[in-house]
Amino acid sequence: NVLPCVSKLRAASLALLVVAVAIVATGASMKAPGTPRAVTEFEKRVYALCKTVPAGKVTTYGEMAKQLNSSARAVGQAMKRNPFAPEIPCHRVVAADRTLGGFFG
């Protein structure tokens, strides 16, 4: 499993903290560039967790959903809306059968 149980929440919390500090330091907002809406709290959690997937590794929408107490479909929708690629590496998240899934964003 790519997301170890012990460190997953620490890594996700740290990633979210780093993003928050950068936003405060630059005076930016979590509104995605070129989009009419701000990033939701759930999307922030998804993106923070996604940042913990190491380069060269993948995880699944379902594995992330378990960590977030959510559904694979909700994670997929958040990834579809990811305005921060490639900094938030949504390309490291695949379907349960390890295919690319239904990404059409």
mmCIF file of C-alpha atoms in Angstrom:
data_model
loop_
_atom_site.group_PDB
_atom_site.id
_atom_site.type_symbol
_atom_site.label_atom_id
_atom_site.label_comp_id
_atom_site.label_asym_id
_atom_site.label_seq_id
_atom_site.Cartn_x
_atom_site.Cartn_y
_atom_site.Cartn_z
ATOM 1 C CA ASN A 1 0.000 0.000 0.000
ATOM 2 C CA VAL A 2 1.393 3.372 -1.015
ATOM 3 C CA LEU A 3 -0.214 5.226 1.887
ATOM 4 C CA PRO A 4 1.141 3.797 5.169
ATOM 5 C CA CYS A 5 -1.391 3.911 7.983
ATOM 6 C CA VAL A 6 0.876 5.544 10.535
ATOM 7 C CA SER A 7 2.164 8.461 8.502
ATOM 8 C CA LYS A 8 -0.694 9.136 6.078
ATOM 9 C CA LEU A 9 -2.497 11.675 8.233
ATOM 10 C CA ARG A 10 0.709 13.396 9.305
ATOM 11 C CA ALA A 11 1.848 13.695 5.692
ATOM 12 C CA ALA A 12 -1.555 14.945 4.526
ATOM 13 C CA SER A 13 -1.738 17.445 7.388
ATOM 14 C CA LEU A 14 1.773 18.663 6.662
ATOM 15 C CA ALA A 15 1.016 19.026 2.953
ATOM 16 C CA LEU A 16 -2.145 20.993 3.716
ATOM 17 C CA LEU A 17 -0.234 23.182 6.168
ATOM 18 C CA VAL A 18 2.441 23.912 3.550
ATOM 19 C CA VAL A 19 -0.230 24.901 1.022
ATOM 20 C CA ALA A 20 -1.998 27.090 3.595
ATOM 21 C CA VAL A 21 1.234 28.846 4.617
ATOM 22 C CA ALA A 22 2.082 29.519 0.973
ATOM 23 C CA ILE A 23 -1.369 30.982 0.385
ATOM 24 C CA VAL A 24 -1.155 33.242 3.430
ATOM 25 C CA ALA A 25 2.429 34.297 2.623
ATOM 26 C CA THR A 26 1.579 35.277 -0.940
ATOM 27 C CA GLY A 27 -1.825 36.743 -0.180
ATOM 28 C CA ALA A 28 -3.363 34.318 -2.676
ATOM 29 C CA SER A 29 -6.626 32.502 -2.210
ATOM 30 C CA MET A 30 -7.565 28.884 -2.720
ATOM 31 C CA LYS A 31 -9.647 29.945 -5.684
ATOM 32 C CA ALA A 32 -8.445 27.971 -8.650
ATOM 33 C CA PRO A 33 -7.019 30.090 -11.466
ATOM 34 C CA GLY A 34 -9.527 30.551 -14.283
ATOM 35 C CA THR A 35 -12.406 28.992 -12.370
ATOM 36 C CA PRO A 36 -15.478 30.694 -10.955
ATOM 37 C CA ARG A 37 -15.395 28.882 -7.626
ATOM 38 C CA ALA A 38 -13.045 28.356 -4.724
ATOM 39 C CA VAL A 39 -11.560 24.960 -3.861
ATOM 40 C CA THR A 40 -13.744 23.188 -1.286
ATOM 41 C CA GLU A 41 -12.534 21.909 2.075
ATOM 42 C CA PHE A 42 -12.958 18.341 0.832
ATOM 43 C CA GLU A 43 -10.898 19.093 -2.279
ATOM 44 C CA LYS A 44 -8.165 20.596 -0.085
ATOM 45 C CA ARG A 45 -8.051 17.321 1.888
ATOM 46 C CA VAL A 46 -7.943 15.265 -1.325
ATOM 47 C CA TYR A 47 -5.116 17.373 -2.787
ATOM 48 C CA ALA A 48 -3.107 17.248 0.447
ATOM 49 C CA LEU A 49 -3.396 13.462 0.517
ATOM 50 C CA CYS A 50 -2.540 13.231 -3.177
ATOM 51 C CA LYS A 51 0.694 15.155 -2.547
ATOM 52 C CA THR A 52 1.834 12.306 -0.282
ATOM 53 C CA VAL A 53 1.925 9.774 -3.150
ATOM 54 C CA PRO A 54 5.635 9.385 -3.973
ATOM 55 C CA ALA A 55 6.978 9.993 -7.466
ATOM 56 C CA GLY A 56 6.990 6.756 -9.440
ATOM 57 C CA LYS A 57 4.150 5.274 -7.374
ATOM 58 C CA VAL A 58 0.382 5.263 -7.786
ATOM 59 C CA THR A 59 -2.621 4.863 -5.555
ATOM 60 C CA THR A 60 -6.292 4.384 -6.374
ATOM 61 C CA TYR A 61 -9.349 6.540 -5.962
ATOM 62 C CA GLY A 62 -10.701 3.886 -3.594
ATOM 63 C CA GLU A 63 -7.572 3.814 -1.423
ATOM 64 C CA MET A 64 -7.680 7.588 -1.098
ATOM 65 C CA ALA A 65 -11.416 7.480 -0.362
ATOM 66 C CA LYS A 66 -10.831 5.077 2.534
ATOM 67 C CA GLN A 67 -8.259 7.458 4.033
ATOM 68 C CA LEU A 68 -10.700 10.358 3.667
ATOM 69 C CA ASN A 69 -13.823 8.467 4.807
ATOM 70 C CA SER A 70 -15.414 9.269 1.480
ATOM 71 C CA SER A 71 -16.197 7.595 -1.836
ATOM 72 C CA ALA A 72 -13.985 6.849 -4.819
ATOM 73 C CA ARG A 73 -16.351 8.832 -7.019
ATOM 74 C CA ALA A 74 -16.024 11.948 -4.818
ATOM 75 C CA VAL A 75 -12.220 11.653 -4.939
ATOM 76 C CA GLY A 76 -12.404 11.293 -8.718
ATOM 77 C CA GLN A 77 -14.517 14.426 -9.023
ATOM 78 C CA ALA A 78 -12.050 16.372 -6.879
ATOM 79 C CA MET A 79 -9.191 15.142 -9.055
ATOM 80 C CA LYS A 80 -11.092 16.141 -12.182
ATOM 81 C CA ARG A 81 -11.293 19.677 -10.786
ATOM 82 C CA ASN A 82 -7.610 19.802 -9.706
ATOM 83 C CA PRO A 83 -6.431 23.286 -10.719
ATOM 84 C CA PHE A 84 -2.948 22.776 -9.275
ATOM 85 C CA ALA A 85 -1.536 20.036 -11.536
ATOM 86 C CA PRO A 86 1.261 19.013 -11.705
ATOM 87 C CA GLU A 87 2.048 20.334 -8.192
ATOM 88 C CA ILE A 88 -0.870 18.198 -6.980
ATOM 89 C CA PRO A 89 0.000 14.977 -8.867
ATOM 90 C CA CYS A 90 -3.452 13.722 -9.839
ATOM 91 C CA HIS A 91 -1.760 11.620 -12.525
ATOM 92 C CA ARG A 92 -0.616 9.308 -9.697
ATOM 93 C CA VAL A 93 -4.207 8.289 -8.896
ATOM 94 C CA VAL A 94 -5.688 5.457 -10.952
ATOM 95 C CA ALA A 95 -8.769 3.235 -11.049
ATOM 96 C CA ALA A 96 -9.012 0.096 -8.896
ATOM 97 C CA ASP A 97 -7.886 -2.074 -11.813
ATOM 98 C CA ARG A 98 -4.827 0.203 -12.203
ATOM 99 C CA THR A 99 -6.087 1.771 -15.449
ATOM 100 C CA LEU A 100 -6.313 5.512 -15.932
ATOM 101 C CA GLY A 101 -9.996 5.589 -15.097
ATOM 102 C CA GLY A 102 -12.499 8.096 -16.389
ATOM 103 C CA PHE A 103 -10.444 11.291 -16.317
ATOM 104 C CA PHE A 104 -11.583 13.713 -18.997
ATOM 105 C CA GLY A 105 -10.616 17.037 -17.358
#
